[in-house]
Amino acid sequence: MSERVGWIGTGVMGAPMARHLLDGGYQVEVFNRTRARAEELVQAGARWREGPRELAADADVICLMLGFPDDVRTILLGDGGVLQAMKPGSLLIDFTTSVPTLAAEIDEAARARDVEALDAPVSGGDVGARNASLVIMVGGSEAAFGRAQPLFSKLGRTVTRLGEAGSGQHTKMMNQVAIASGMIGLCEALLYAHRAGLDVEQAIETIKGGAAGSWSLSNYAPRVLRGDLEPGFKIDHFIKDLGIALSEARRMNLSLPGTALAEQLYVAARSQGLGQKGTHALAVALAQLSNERWPAR
Amino acid sequence: MSERVGWIGTGVMGAPMARHLLDGGYQVEVFNRTRARAEELVQAGARWREGPRELAADADVICLMLGFPDDVRTILLGDGGVLQAMKPGSLLIDFTTSVPTLAAEIDEAARARDVEALDAPVSGGDVGARNASLVIMVGGSEAAFGRAQPLFSKLGRTVTRLGEAGSGQHTKMMNQVAIASGMIGLCEALLYAHRAGLDVEQAIETIKGGAAGSWSLSNYAPRVLRGDLEPGFKIDHFIKDLGIALSEARRMNLSLPGTALAEQLYVAARSQGLGQKGTHALAVALAQLSNERWPAR
């Protein structure tokens, strides 16, 4: 428990995750591009460091939770990157949802410096981060996974190693692919029901126990109906994830027509000013497609 | 309980449903285009009638469970149709998944003859029919619904009146719209995971408790993985239902891009010889799109 953890990225996901480690007895040092977002952690006992390299030099474990794969690449790799500053024998955990092939590249660069690396994207959103109920999808060696287990246990409910480096990212992509078309189905169903003049809430109650049932139908449909479009998970971030999924699929010569349609519809939603709203705001964009101002909000 | 029920259509859904009424104490008379399929019911005590009109003349309640809206129209409406032969004060229940506007037309024709009509499509498949655990989505008057409740209670677990004539059909369409894109998401996710080299079963276990969770993921994904493509619900029938949904949406000036894509992918699946397989066999058609012979079966 006396491992020193360096945490880079204290946004809406990273801050509560780092806080759980602090509360769990870890020494935590933090860096974030915008210092103000780390202030609450510092008040709670985390040590602020002026740059990622300063933080890396002393840490036994470095954790990243950033926005985009390019941020991860810039901070970790190349001259002046974190990896060069890390101690031999230390462990790098990237919680960012990112590119599977980048995870493999990081793993290789880490091995060359006697550092262990894990890709560990999560699902569960900010609520999961706050409640330490995240699903954590891990890629990397068995040994590194074993070493990280006590730390993961402070953050997540379901923690699974799926295989070698990149496997965590691939599993996250699989998750997003399933969600994307599922959300189209959900939003089109609600819109159909509304346009057909049904009592949409009653119709949802009727079908949700059957083959149309899903986590999204139970959790997001009621929010759509009352016009609550707050995230959940933001459309801007979902477009990033779907871009990664489609790019990886293209690399694997894999055609995913449903995911491609979903990505385009989410681009339309962003174009309608919904980028900072939750993924279920797709319902609004689909309604606008048919000139329907719905739901009331 | 002494009501005389005339049952038209004793296929894979109709036969077990009629049987539950028989077992529940109703006098049941049956007609089916192919007599052989009614034989088991006749052995169990149902009375065979030579035509739908003969059956209609004596019945207090007429139930239909047919394949296609055109079958319903042919049997019910026009000269020589069942509706002309029904007694004033009798009740017509159409369990067929059919066109909402046809349900409204039938309702109007029924009222003109002092007959009550309900549209009552179901979900739950042949298993639901055998276990009397169907979801029954009902459109029509409150009075007719109240009258049919004892009969419905022999067949289904969740029985809901959604509104006037056609509302049951609209709710069933909403259900199918949600399922269609959901199944694309599920099948693309499985295929992505397979192509990425993941242990697909383990990946499913990891994500199914989160936001990607659905009835289809829990129930159909394992079948896909072991190459079990038996229905469930047949692709041929799903194409019929999606055709109705898209046609109704078009009539309402409602654009449903995800449902349209699903319909086209299911046509492709049928073209690949999968029409008699279950809806989850979409995974095979999507795999073939990317030249992948998967799953093994």
Coordinates of C-alpha atoms in Angstrom, one line a residue:
Chain A
M1 CA 0.0 0.0 0.0
S2 CA 3.0 2.3 0.3
E3 CA 3.3 2.4 -3.5
R4 CA 3.6 6.0 -4.8
V5 CA 1.1 6.6 -7.6
G6 CA 1.5 9.4 -10.1
W7 CA -1.8 10.4 -11.6
I8 CA -2.0 12.4 -14.9
G9 CA -5.4 13.7 -15.9
T10 CA -7.8 14.9 -13.2
G11 CA -10.9 15.6 -15.3
V12 CA -14.4 14.3 -14.7
M13 CA -13.3 10.7 -14.6
G14 CA -9.7 11.0 -13.4
A15 CA -10.3 13.2 -10.4
P16 CA -12.7 10.8 -8.6
M17 CA -10.6 7.8 -9.5
A18 CA -7.4 9.4 -8.1
R19 CA -9.5 10.3 -5.0
H20 CA -10.4 6.7 -4.4
L21 CA -6.7 5.8 -4.4
L22 CA -5.9 8.6 -2.0
D23 CA -8.7 7.4 0.3
G24 CA -7.5 3.9 -0.1
G25 CA -4.1 4.7 1.5
Y26 CA -2.0 5.3 -1.6
Q27 CA 0.5 8.2 -1.8
V28 CA -0.8 10.1 -4.8
E29 CA 0.9 12.8 -6.8
V30 CA -1.0 14.6 -9.5
F31 CA -0.5 16.6 -12.7
N32 CA -3.2 18.1 -14.9
R33 CA -3.0 20.5 -17.8
T34 CA -5.4 22.8 -16.0
R35 CA -4.3 23.0 -12.4
A36 CA -7.6 24.2 -11.0
R37 CA -9.1 20.8 -11.8
A38 CA -6.6 19.1 -9.4
E39 CA -7.2 21.5 -6.6
E40 CA -9.8 19.4 -4.7
L41 CA -7.4 16.5 -4.8
V42 CA -4.5 18.6 -3.5
Q43 CA -6.7 19.8 -0.7
A44 CA -7.5 16.2 0.1
G45 CA -3.8 15.3 0.4
A46 CA -2.5 14.7 -3.1
R47 CA 0.8 16.3 -3.9
W48 CA 0.9 18.7 -6.9
R49 CA 3.7 18.3 -9.4
E50 CA 4.6 20.9 -12.0
G51 CA 5.0 18.5 -14.9
P52 CA 4.4 14.9 -15.9
R53 CA 8.1 14.1 -16.0
E54 CA 8.7 15.4 -12.5
L55 CA 5.8 13.2 -11.3
A56 CA 7.1 10.2 -13.2
A57 CA 10.6 10.3 -11.7
D58 CA 9.5 9.3 -8.2
A59 CA 6.5 7.1 -8.9
D60 CA 6.1 3.4 -8.7
V61 CA 2.9 3.4 -10.7
I62 CA 1.9 6.0 -13.3
C63 CA -1.8 6.3 -14.1
L64 CA -3.2 8.2 -17.1
M65 CA -6.8 9.3 -17.7
L66 CA -6.7 11.7 -20.7
G67 CA -9.1 12.8 -23.4
F68 CA -7.6 11.7 -26.7
P69 CA -5.1 9.2 -28.0
D70 CA -2.9 12.1 -29.3
D71 CA -2.7 13.4 -25.7
V72 CA -1.5 10.0 -24.6
R73 CA 1.1 9.8 -27.4
T74 CA 2.4 13.3 -26.7
I75 CA 2.7 12.8 -22.9
L76 CA 4.1 9.3 -23.0
L77 CA 6.3 8.7 -26.0
G78 CA 9.2 10.5 -27.7
D79 CA 11.9 12.7 -26.3
G80 CA 10.8 14.4 -23.1
G81 CA 8.0 11.9 -22.7
V82 CA 7.0 10.3 -19.4
L83 CA 8.2 6.9 -20.3
Q84 CA 11.8 8.2 -20.5
A85 CA 11.5 9.5 -17.0
M86 CA 10.0 6.4 -15.4
K87 CA 12.0 4.3 -13.0
P88 CA 12.9 0.8 -14.2
G89 CA 10.6 -1.7 -12.6
S90 CA 7.7 0.8 -12.4
L91 CA 4.2 0.3 -13.9
L92 CA 2.3 2.4 -16.4
I93 CA -1.6 2.1 -16.5
D94 CA -3.4 4.0 -19.2
F95 CA -7.1 4.3 -18.4
T96 CA -7.8 6.5 -21.4
T97 CA -10.0 5.0 -24.1
S98 CA -7.6 4.9 -26.9
V99 CA -6.2 3.1 -30.0
P100 CA -5.4 -0.6 -29.6
T101 CA -2.3 -0.4 -31.8
L102 CA -1.1 2.6 -29.7
A103 CA -1.4 0.5 -26.6
A104 CA 0.8 -2.1 -28.3
E105 CA 3.3 0.5 -29.2
I106 CA 3.4 1.9 -25.7
D107 CA 3.8 -1.7 -24.3
E108 CA 6.8 -2.2 -26.6
A109 CA 8.4 1.1 -25.7
A110 CA 7.8 0.4 -22.0
R111 CA 9.5 -3.1 -22.2
A112 CA 12.5 -1.5 -23.7
R113 CA 12.9 0.5 -20.6
D114 CA 12.0 -2.3 -18.2
V115 CA 8.7 -0.7 -17.4
E116 CA 5.4 -2.7 -17.4
A117 CA 2.4 -1.3 -19.2
L118 CA -1.3 -2.0 -19.1
D119 CA -4.2 -0.6 -21.2
A120 CA -7.2 -0.3 -18.9
P121 CA -10.1 1.6 -20.4
V122 CA -13.2 1.8 -18.3
S123 CA -16.9 1.9 -18.8
G124 CA -19.5 3.2 -16.3
G125 CA -19.1 7.0 -16.8
D126 CA -18.6 9.6 -14.2
V127 CA -21.2 7.9 -11.9
G128 CA -19.1 4.7 -12.1
A129 CA -15.9 6.7 -11.4
R130 CA -17.5 8.3 -8.3
N131 CA -19.0 5.1 -7.0
A132 CA -15.9 3.0 -7.7
S133 CA -18.2 0.7 -9.7
L134 CA -16.4 0.9 -13.1
V135 CA -15.9 -2.0 -15.5
I136 CA -12.2 -2.1 -16.2
M137 CA -11.0 -3.8 -19.4
V138 CA -7.4 -4.7 -19.1
G139 CA -4.7 -5.6 -21.7
G140 CA -1.1 -6.5 -20.9
S141 CA 0.9 -9.2 -19.2
E142 CA -0.5 -11.5 -16.4
A143 CA 2.3 -10.3 -14.1
A144 CA 1.5 -6.6 -14.6
F145 CA -2.2 -7.3 -14.2
G146 CA -1.5 -9.2 -10.9
R147 CA 0.5 -6.3 -9.6
A148 CA -2.2 -3.8 -10.5
Q149 CA -5.1 -5.7 -9.0
P150 CA -5.1 -4.1 -5.5
L151 CA -5.2 -0.7 -7.2
F152 CA -7.9 -1.7 -9.7
S153 CA -10.0 -3.0 -6.8
K154 CA -10.2 0.6 -5.4
L155 CA -11.8 1.8 -8.7
G156 CA -13.9 -0.9 -10.2
R157 CA -16.5 -3.6 -9.7
T158 CA -15.6 -5.8 -12.7
V159 CA -12.0 -6.0 -13.5
T160 CA -11.0 -8.4 -16.3
R161 CA -7.8 -9.1 -18.2
L162 CA -8.7 -9.8 -21.8
G163 CA -5.3 -10.6 -23.2
E164 CA -2.0 -9.0 -24.2
A165 CA -1.5 -5.2 -24.8
G166 CA -4.4 -3.6 -26.7
S167 CA -7.0 -6.2 -25.6
G168 CA -8.5 -3.8 -23.1
Q169 CA -8.9 -1.2 -25.8
H170 CA -10.4 -3.7 -28.2
T171 CA -12.9 -4.8 -25.6
K172 CA -13.9 -1.2 -25.0
M173 CA -14.3 -0.7 -28.7
M174 CA -16.5 -3.8 -28.9
N175 CA -18.6 -2.3 -26.0
Q176 CA -19.0 1.0 -27.9
V177 CA -19.9 -0.7 -31.2
A178 CA -22.7 -2.6 -29.3
I179 CA -23.9 0.6 -27.6
A180 CA -23.9 2.7 -30.8
S181 CA -26.4 0.8 -32.9
G182 CA -28.4 -0.1 -29.8
M183 CA -28.8 3.7 -29.2
I184 CA -30.1 4.1 -32.7
G185 CA -32.6 1.4 -32.1
L186 CA -33.7 2.9 -28.8
C187 CA -34.1 6.5 -30.2
E188 CA -35.8 5.4 -33.4
A189 CA -38.3 3.3 -31.3
L190 CA -39.1 6.2 -29.0
L191 CA -39.5 8.5 -31.9
Y192 CA -41.7 6.1 -33.8
A193 CA -43.9 5.6 -30.7
H194 CA -44.2 9.4 -30.2
R195 CA -45.1 10.0 -33.9
A196 CA -47.6 7.2 -33.8
G197 CA -49.4 8.9 -30.9
L198 CA -48.7 6.3 -28.3
D199 CA -48.2 7.0 -24.6
V200 CA -44.5 6.5 -25.0
E201 CA -43.8 5.8 -21.3
Q202 CA -46.5 3.1 -21.2
A203 CA -45.1 1.6 -24.4
I204 CA -41.6 1.4 -22.9
E205 CA -43.0 -0.3 -19.8
T206 CA -44.7 -2.8 -22.0
I207 CA -41.7 -3.8 -24.1
K208 CA -38.8 -3.4 -21.7
G209 CA -39.3 -6.8 -20.1
G210 CA -39.0 -8.6 -23.4
A211 CA -36.5 -9.1 -26.3
A212 CA -36.2 -5.3 -26.7
G213 CA -35.0 -4.9 -23.2
S214 CA -31.7 -3.2 -22.6
W215 CA -29.7 -1.2 -20.0
S216 CA -30.2 1.8 -22.4
L217 CA -33.9 1.4 -22.6
S218 CA -34.3 1.2 -18.9
N219 CA -31.8 4.0 -18.1
Y220 CA -31.9 6.5 -21.0
A221 CA -35.4 6.2 -22.4
P222 CA -37.0 7.9 -19.3
R223 CA -34.4 10.7 -19.5
V224 CA -35.2 11.3 -23.2
L225 CA -38.9 11.5 -22.4
R226 CA -38.5 14.1 -19.7
G227 CA -36.1 16.1 -22.0
D228 CA -33.1 15.5 -19.7
L229 CA -30.2 15.4 -22.2
E230 CA -27.4 15.8 -19.7
P231 CA -24.6 13.2 -20.0
G232 CA -24.1 10.2 -19.0
F233 CA -21.5 10.1 -21.7
K234 CA -20.9 13.0 -24.0
I235 CA -21.6 12.8 -27.8
D236 CA -18.2 14.5 -28.5
H237 CA -16.4 11.7 -26.7
F238 CA -18.5 9.0 -28.3
I239 CA -17.6 10.4 -31.8
K240 CA -14.0 10.0 -30.8
D241 CA -14.5 6.4 -29.7
L242 CA -16.5 5.5 -32.8
G243 CA -13.8 7.0 -34.9
I244 CA -11.2 4.7 -33.2
A245 CA -13.5 1.7 -33.7
L246 CA -14.1 2.4 -37.4
S247 CA -10.4 3.1 -38.0
E248 CA -9.4 -0.2 -36.3
A249 CA -12.1 -2.1 -38.1
R250 CA -10.9 -0.6 -41.4
R251 CA -7.3 -1.7 -40.6
M252 CA -8.7 -5.2 -40.0
N253 CA -10.6 -5.1 -43.3
L254 CA -13.8 -5.3 -41.3
S255 CA -17.0 -3.6 -42.6
L256 CA -19.3 -2.3 -39.8
P257 CA -22.2 -0.6 -41.6
G258 CA -24.2 0.0 -38.4
T259 CA -21.3 1.6 -36.6
A260 CA -20.6 3.8 -39.6
L261 CA -24.2 4.9 -39.7
A262 CA -24.1 5.6 -36.0
E263 CA -21.0 7.7 -36.3
Q264 CA -22.6 9.8 -39.0
L265 CA -25.7 10.3 -37.1
Y266 CA -23.7 11.4 -34.1
V267 CA -21.8 13.9 -36.3
A268 CA -25.2 15.2 -37.3
A269 CA -26.1 15.5 -33.6
R270 CA -22.9 17.4 -32.9
S271 CA -23.6 19.7 -35.9
Q272 CA -27.0 20.4 -34.2
G273 CA -25.1 21.7 -31.2
L274 CA -25.5 18.5 -29.1
G275 CA -21.8 17.6 -28.7
Q276 CA -21.8 18.3 -25.0
K277 CA -25.1 16.5 -24.4
G278 CA -25.4 12.7 -23.6
T279 CA -25.4 10.0 -26.2
H280 CA -29.2 9.6 -25.7
A281 CA -29.6 13.1 -27.2
L282 CA -29.4 11.2 -30.5
A283 CA -33.2 11.1 -30.1
V284 CA -33.3 14.9 -30.6
A285 CA -31.1 14.7 -33.7
L286 CA -33.2 11.9 -35.2
A287 CA -36.4 13.9 -34.5
Q288 CA -35.0 16.9 -36.2
L289 CA -34.2 14.8 -39.2
S290 CA -38.0 14.4 -39.6
N291 CA -38.7 18.0 -38.6
E292 CA -40.0 17.1 -35.2
R293 CA -39.2 19.3 -32.2
W294 CA -39.2 16.6 -29.6
P295 CA -38.8 15.9 -26.8
A296 CA -40.0 19.1 -25.1
R297 CA -37.3 20.5 -22.9
Chain B
M1 CA -65.9 -19.4 -19.2
S2 CA -68.5 -20.9 -21.4
E3 CA -67.7 -18.6 -24.2
R4 CA -67.1 -20.3 -27.5
V5 CA -63.8 -19.4 -29.1
G6 CA -63.1 -19.8 -32.8
W7 CA -59.4 -19.9 -33.5
I8 CA -58.1 -19.3 -37.0
G9 CA -54.4 -20.1 -37.6
T10 CA -52.8 -23.0 -35.8
G11 CA -49.1 -22.6 -36.6
V12 CA -46.1 -22.5 -34.4
M13 CA -47.6 -19.6 -32.3
G14 CA -51.3 -20.2 -32.8
A15 CA -51.4 -23.9 -31.8
P16 CA -50.0 -23.6 -28.3
M17 CA -52.0 -20.4 -27.7
A18 CA -55.3 -22.2 -28.7
R19 CA -54.2 -25.1 -26.5
H20 CA -54.0 -22.9 -23.4
L21 CA -57.5 -21.7 -24.0
L22 CA -58.7 -25.3 -24.3
D23 CA -56.8 -26.3 -21.2
G24 CA -58.3 -23.2 -19.5
G25 CA -61.9 -24.4 -20.0
Y26 CA -62.9 -22.6 -23.2
Q27 CA -64.8 -24.4 -25.9
V28 CA -62.5 -24.0 -28.8
E29 CA -63.3 -24.5 -32.5
V30 CA -60.4 -24.3 -35.0
F31 CA -59.7 -23.7 -38.6
N32 CA -56.3 -23.7 -40.4
R33 CA -55.3 -23.7 -44.1
T34 CA -53.3 -26.9 -43.5
R35 CA -55.5 -29.2 -41.5
A36 CA -52.6 -31.4 -40.3
R37 CA -51.3 -28.6 -38.2
A38 CA -54.6 -28.5 -36.2
E39 CA -54.7 -32.2 -35.6
E40 CA -53.1 -32.2 -32.2
L41 CA -55.6 -29.6 -31.0
V42 CA -58.5 -31.6 -32.3
Q43 CA -57.1 -34.7 -30.5
A44 CA -57.0 -32.6 -27.3
G45 CA -60.7 -31.7 -27.7
A46 CA -60.9 -28.8 -30.1
R47 CA -63.6 -29.0 -32.8
W48 CA -62.5 -28.8 -36.4
R49 CA -64.5 -26.6 -38.8
E50 CA -64.3 -26.7 -42.5
G51 CA -63.9 -23.0 -43.1
P52 CA -63.5 -19.7 -41.3
R53 CA -67.1 -18.6 -41.9
E54 CA -68.6 -21.8 -40.5
L55 CA -66.5 -21.3 -37.4
A56 CA -67.4 -17.6 -37.2
A57 CA -71.1 -18.2 -37.2
D58 CA -71.2 -19.9 -33.8
A59 CA -68.4 -18.2 -32.0
D60 CA -68.6 -15.5 -29.2
V61 CA -64.9 -14.7 -29.7
I62 CA -62.9 -15.1 -32.9
C63 CA -59.1 -15.2 -32.6
L64 CA -56.7 -14.9 -35.5
M65 CA -53.0 -15.7 -35.6
L66 CA -51.8 -15.6 -39.2
G67 CA -48.6 -15.0 -41.1
F68 CA -49.2 -11.8 -43.1
P69 CA -51.4 -8.7 -43.1
D70 CA -52.7 -9.8 -46.5
D71 CA -53.9 -13.1 -45.0
V72 CA -55.8 -11.1 -42.3
R73 CA -57.4 -8.9 -44.9
T74 CA -58.5 -11.7 -47.1
I75 CA -60.0 -13.8 -44.3
L76 CA -61.7 -11.0 -42.5
L77 CA -62.8 -8.3 -44.9
G78 CA -64.9 -8.1 -48.0
D79 CA -67.6 -10.4 -49.4
G80 CA -67.4 -13.8 -47.9
G81 CA -65.1 -12.6 -45.1
V82 CA -65.3 -13.7 -41.5
L83 CA -66.6 -10.4 -40.3
Q84 CA -69.8 -10.8 -42.3
A85 CA -70.4 -14.1 -40.7
M86 CA -69.8 -13.0 -37.1
K87 CA -72.7 -12.6 -34.6
P88 CA -73.6 -9.2 -33.4
G89 CA -72.1 -8.6 -30.0
S90 CA -69.2 -11.0 -30.7
L91 CA -65.5 -10.1 -30.3
L92 CA -62.7 -10.3 -32.8
I93 CA -59.1 -10.5 -31.5
D94 CA -56.2 -10.4 -34.1
F95 CA -53.0 -11.6 -32.6
T96 CA -51.2 -11.4 -36.0
T97 CA -48.4 -8.8 -36.2
S98 CA -49.9 -6.6 -38.8
V99 CA -50.4 -3.1 -40.2
P100 CA -51.7 -0.5 -37.7
T101 CA -53.9 1.1 -40.4
L102 CA -55.4 -2.3 -41.2
A103 CA -56.2 -2.7 -37.6
A104 CA -58.1 0.6 -37.7
E105 CA -59.9 -0.4 -40.8
I106 CA -60.9 -3.7 -39.3
D107 CA -62.1 -1.9 -36.2
E108 CA -64.3 0.3 -38.3
A109 CA -65.8 -2.6 -40.3
A110 CA -66.4 -4.5 -37.1
R111 CA -68.3 -1.5 -35.4
A112 CA -70.5 -1.3 -38.5
R113 CA -71.7 -4.9 -37.7
D114 CA -71.9 -4.4 -33.9
V115 CA -68.8 -6.5 -33.4
E116 CA -65.9 -5.5 -31.1
A117 CA -62.3 -5.7 -32.4
L118 CA -58.9 -5.7 -30.7
D119 CA -55.4 -5.8 -32.3
A120 CA -53.2 -7.8 -30.0
P121 CA -49.8 -8.7 -31.4
V122 CA -47.5 -10.5 -29.1
S123 CA -43.8 -10.8 -28.4
G124 CA -42.0 -13.7 -26.7
G125 CA -41.8 -16.1 -29.7
D126 CA -42.8 -19.8 -29.7
V127 CA -41.3 -20.3 -26.2
G128 CA -43.5 -17.5 -24.9
A129 CA -46.5 -19.1 -26.6
R130 CA -45.8 -22.5 -25.1
N131 CA -45.2 -21.1 -21.6
A132 CA -48.1 -18.6 -21.7
S133 CA -45.6 -15.9 -21.0
L134 CA -46.2 -13.7 -23.9
V135 CA -46.2 -9.9 -23.9
I136 CA -49.5 -8.9 -25.4
M137 CA -49.9 -5.4 -26.8
V138 CA -53.5 -4.4 -27.2
G139 CA -55.3 -1.7 -29.2
G140 CA -59.0 -1.1 -29.1
S141 CA -61.8 0.0 -26.8
E142 CA -61.6 -0.2 -23.0
A143 CA -64.8 -2.3 -23.0
A144 CA -63.5 -4.8 -25.5
F145 CA -60.2 -5.0 -23.6
G146 CA -62.0 -5.7 -20.3
R147 CA -64.0 -8.4 -22.0
A148 CA -60.9 -10.1 -23.3
Q149 CA -58.9 -9.9 -20.1
P150 CA -59.8 -13.4 -18.8
L151 CA -58.8 -14.9 -22.2
F152 CA -55.5 -12.9 -22.4
S153 CA -54.6 -14.0 -18.9
K154 CA -54.4 -17.6 -20.2
L155 CA -51.8 -16.6 -22.8
G156 CA -49.6 -13.9 -21.5
R157 CA -47.6 -12.5 -18.6
T158 CA -47.8 -8.8 -19.5
V159 CA -51.0 -7.6 -21.1
T160 CA -51.4 -3.9 -21.8
R161 CA -53.9 -1.8 -23.6
L162 CA -52.0 1.0 -25.3
G163 CA -54.9 2.9 -26.8
E164 CA -57.4 2.7 -29.6
A165 CA -57.4 0.4 -32.6
G166 CA -53.9 0.1 -34.1
S167 CA -52.1 1.0 -30.9
G168 CA -51.1 -2.6 -30.2
Q169 CA -49.6 -2.9 -33.7
H170 CA -47.8 0.4 -33.3
T171 CA -46.3 -0.8 -30.0
K172 CA -45.2 -4.0 -31.6
M173 CA -43.5 -2.0 -34.4
M174 CA -41.8 0.1 -31.8
N175 CA -40.5 -3.1 -30.3
Q176 CA -39.2 -4.4 -33.6
V177 CA -37.5 -1.1 -34.4
A178 CA -35.6 -1.2 -31.1
I179 CA -34.6 -4.8 -31.6
A180 CA -33.5 -4.4 -35.2
S181 CA -30.7 -1.9 -34.7
G182 CA -29.9 -3.5 -31.3
M183 CA -29.2 -6.7 -33.2
I184 CA -26.8 -4.9 -35.6
G185 CA -24.9 -3.5 -32.6
L186 CA -24.7 -6.9 -31.0
C187 CA -23.6 -8.8 -34.2
E188 CA -21.0 -6.1 -35.2
A189 CA -19.6 -6.1 -31.6
L190 CA -19.2 -9.9 -31.7
L191 CA -17.6 -9.8 -35.1
Y192 CA -15.3 -7.0 -34.1
A193 CA -14.2 -8.9 -31.0
H194 CA -13.6 -12.1 -33.0
R195 CA -11.6 -10.3 -35.7
A196 CA -9.6 -8.5 -33.0
G197 CA -8.5 -11.9 -31.6
L198 CA -10.3 -11.5 -28.3
D199 CA -11.8 -14.4 -26.3
V200 CA -15.3 -13.3 -27.4
E201 CA -17.1 -15.2 -24.6
Q202 CA -14.9 -13.5 -22.0
A203 CA -15.4 -10.1 -23.6
I204 CA -19.2 -10.6 -23.5
E205 CA -19.1 -11.5 -19.8
T206 CA -17.0 -8.4 -19.2
I207 CA -19.3 -5.9 -20.9
K208 CA -22.8 -7.4 -20.4
G209 CA -23.2 -5.9 -16.9
G210 CA -22.7 -2.4 -18.2
A211 CA -24.2 0.1 -20.6
A212 CA -23.9 -2.4 -23.5
G213 CA -26.1 -4.9 -21.6
S214 CA -29.3 -6.2 -23.3
W215 CA -31.6 -9.1 -23.4
S216 CA -30.2 -9.9 -26.9
L217 CA -26.6 -9.8 -25.6
S218 CA -27.4 -12.2 -22.8
N219 CA -29.6 -14.6 -24.8
Y220 CA -28.4 -14.5 -28.4
A221 CA -24.7 -13.9 -28.1
P222 CA -24.0 -17.3 -26.6
R223 CA -26.0 -19.0 -29.4
V224 CA -24.1 -17.1 -32.0
L225 CA -20.8 -18.2 -30.5
R226 CA -21.7 -21.8 -30.5
G227 CA -23.0 -21.6 -34.1
D228 CA -26.6 -22.2 -33.1
L229 CA -28.6 -20.3 -35.6
E230 CA -32.0 -21.8 -34.9
P231 CA -34.9 -19.4 -34.3
G232 CA -36.0 -17.7 -31.8
F233 CA -37.7 -15.5 -34.4
K234 CA -37.1 -16.2 -38.1
I235 CA -35.4 -13.7 -40.3
D236 CA -38.2 -14.1 -43.0
H237 CA -40.8 -12.9 -40.4
F238 CA -38.6 -10.1 -39.2
I239 CA -38.2 -8.8 -42.7
K240 CA -42.0 -8.7 -42.9
D241 CA -42.2 -6.8 -39.6
L242 CA -39.5 -4.3 -40.6
G243 CA -41.3 -3.7 -43.9
I244 CA -44.5 -2.8 -42.0
A245 CA -42.5 -0.5 -39.6
L246 CA -40.8 1.3 -42.5
S247 CA -44.0 1.6 -44.5
E248 CA -45.9 3.0 -41.5
A249 CA -43.0 5.4 -40.8
R250 CA -43.0 6.6 -44.4
R251 CA -46.7 7.2 -44.1
M252 CA -46.0 9.3 -41.0
N253 CA -43.2 11.2 -42.8
L254 CA -40.7 9.7 -40.3
S255 CA -37.2 8.8 -41.4
L256 CA -35.7 5.8 -39.6
P257 CA -32.2 5.3 -41.1
G258 CA -31.2 2.6 -38.6
T259 CA -34.3 0.5 -39.3
A260 CA -33.8 0.9 -43.0
L261 CA -30.2 -0.3 -42.8
A262 CA -31.4 -3.2 -40.6
E263 CA -34.0 -4.2 -43.2
Q264 CA -31.4 -4.2 -46.0
L265 CA -29.0 -6.2 -44.0
Y266 CA -31.7 -8.8 -43.2
V267 CA -32.5 -8.9 -46.9
A268 CA -28.9 -9.7 -47.5
A269 CA -29.0 -12.4 -44.8
R270 CA -32.1 -13.9 -46.6
S271 CA -30.2 -13.8 -49.9
Q272 CA -27.5 -15.8 -48.2
G273 CA -30.0 -18.6 -47.4
L274 CA -30.6 -17.6 -43.8
G275 CA -34.3 -16.7 -44.0
Q276 CA -35.4 -19.6 -41.9
K277 CA -32.7 -19.0 -39.3
G278 CA -33.1 -16.8 -36.2
T279 CA -32.6 -13.0 -36.3
H280 CA -29.2 -13.5 -34.6
A281 CA -28.0 -15.2 -37.8
L282 CA -27.4 -11.6 -38.9
A283 CA -23.9 -12.2 -37.4
V284 CA -23.2 -14.7 -40.1
A285 CA -24.3 -12.3 -42.9
L286 CA -22.2 -9.5 -41.5
A287 CA -19.2 -11.8 -41.3
Q288 CA -19.7 -12.8 -44.9
L289 CA -19.7 -9.2 -45.8
S290 CA -16.1 -9.0 -44.7
N291 CA -15.3 -12.4 -46.1
E292 CA -15.2 -14.2 -42.8
R293 CA -16.7 -17.7 -42.4
W294 CA -17.8 -17.3 -38.8
P295 CA -19.0 -18.6 -36.5
A296 CA -18.0 -22.3 -37.0
R297 CA -21.1 -24.4 -37.2

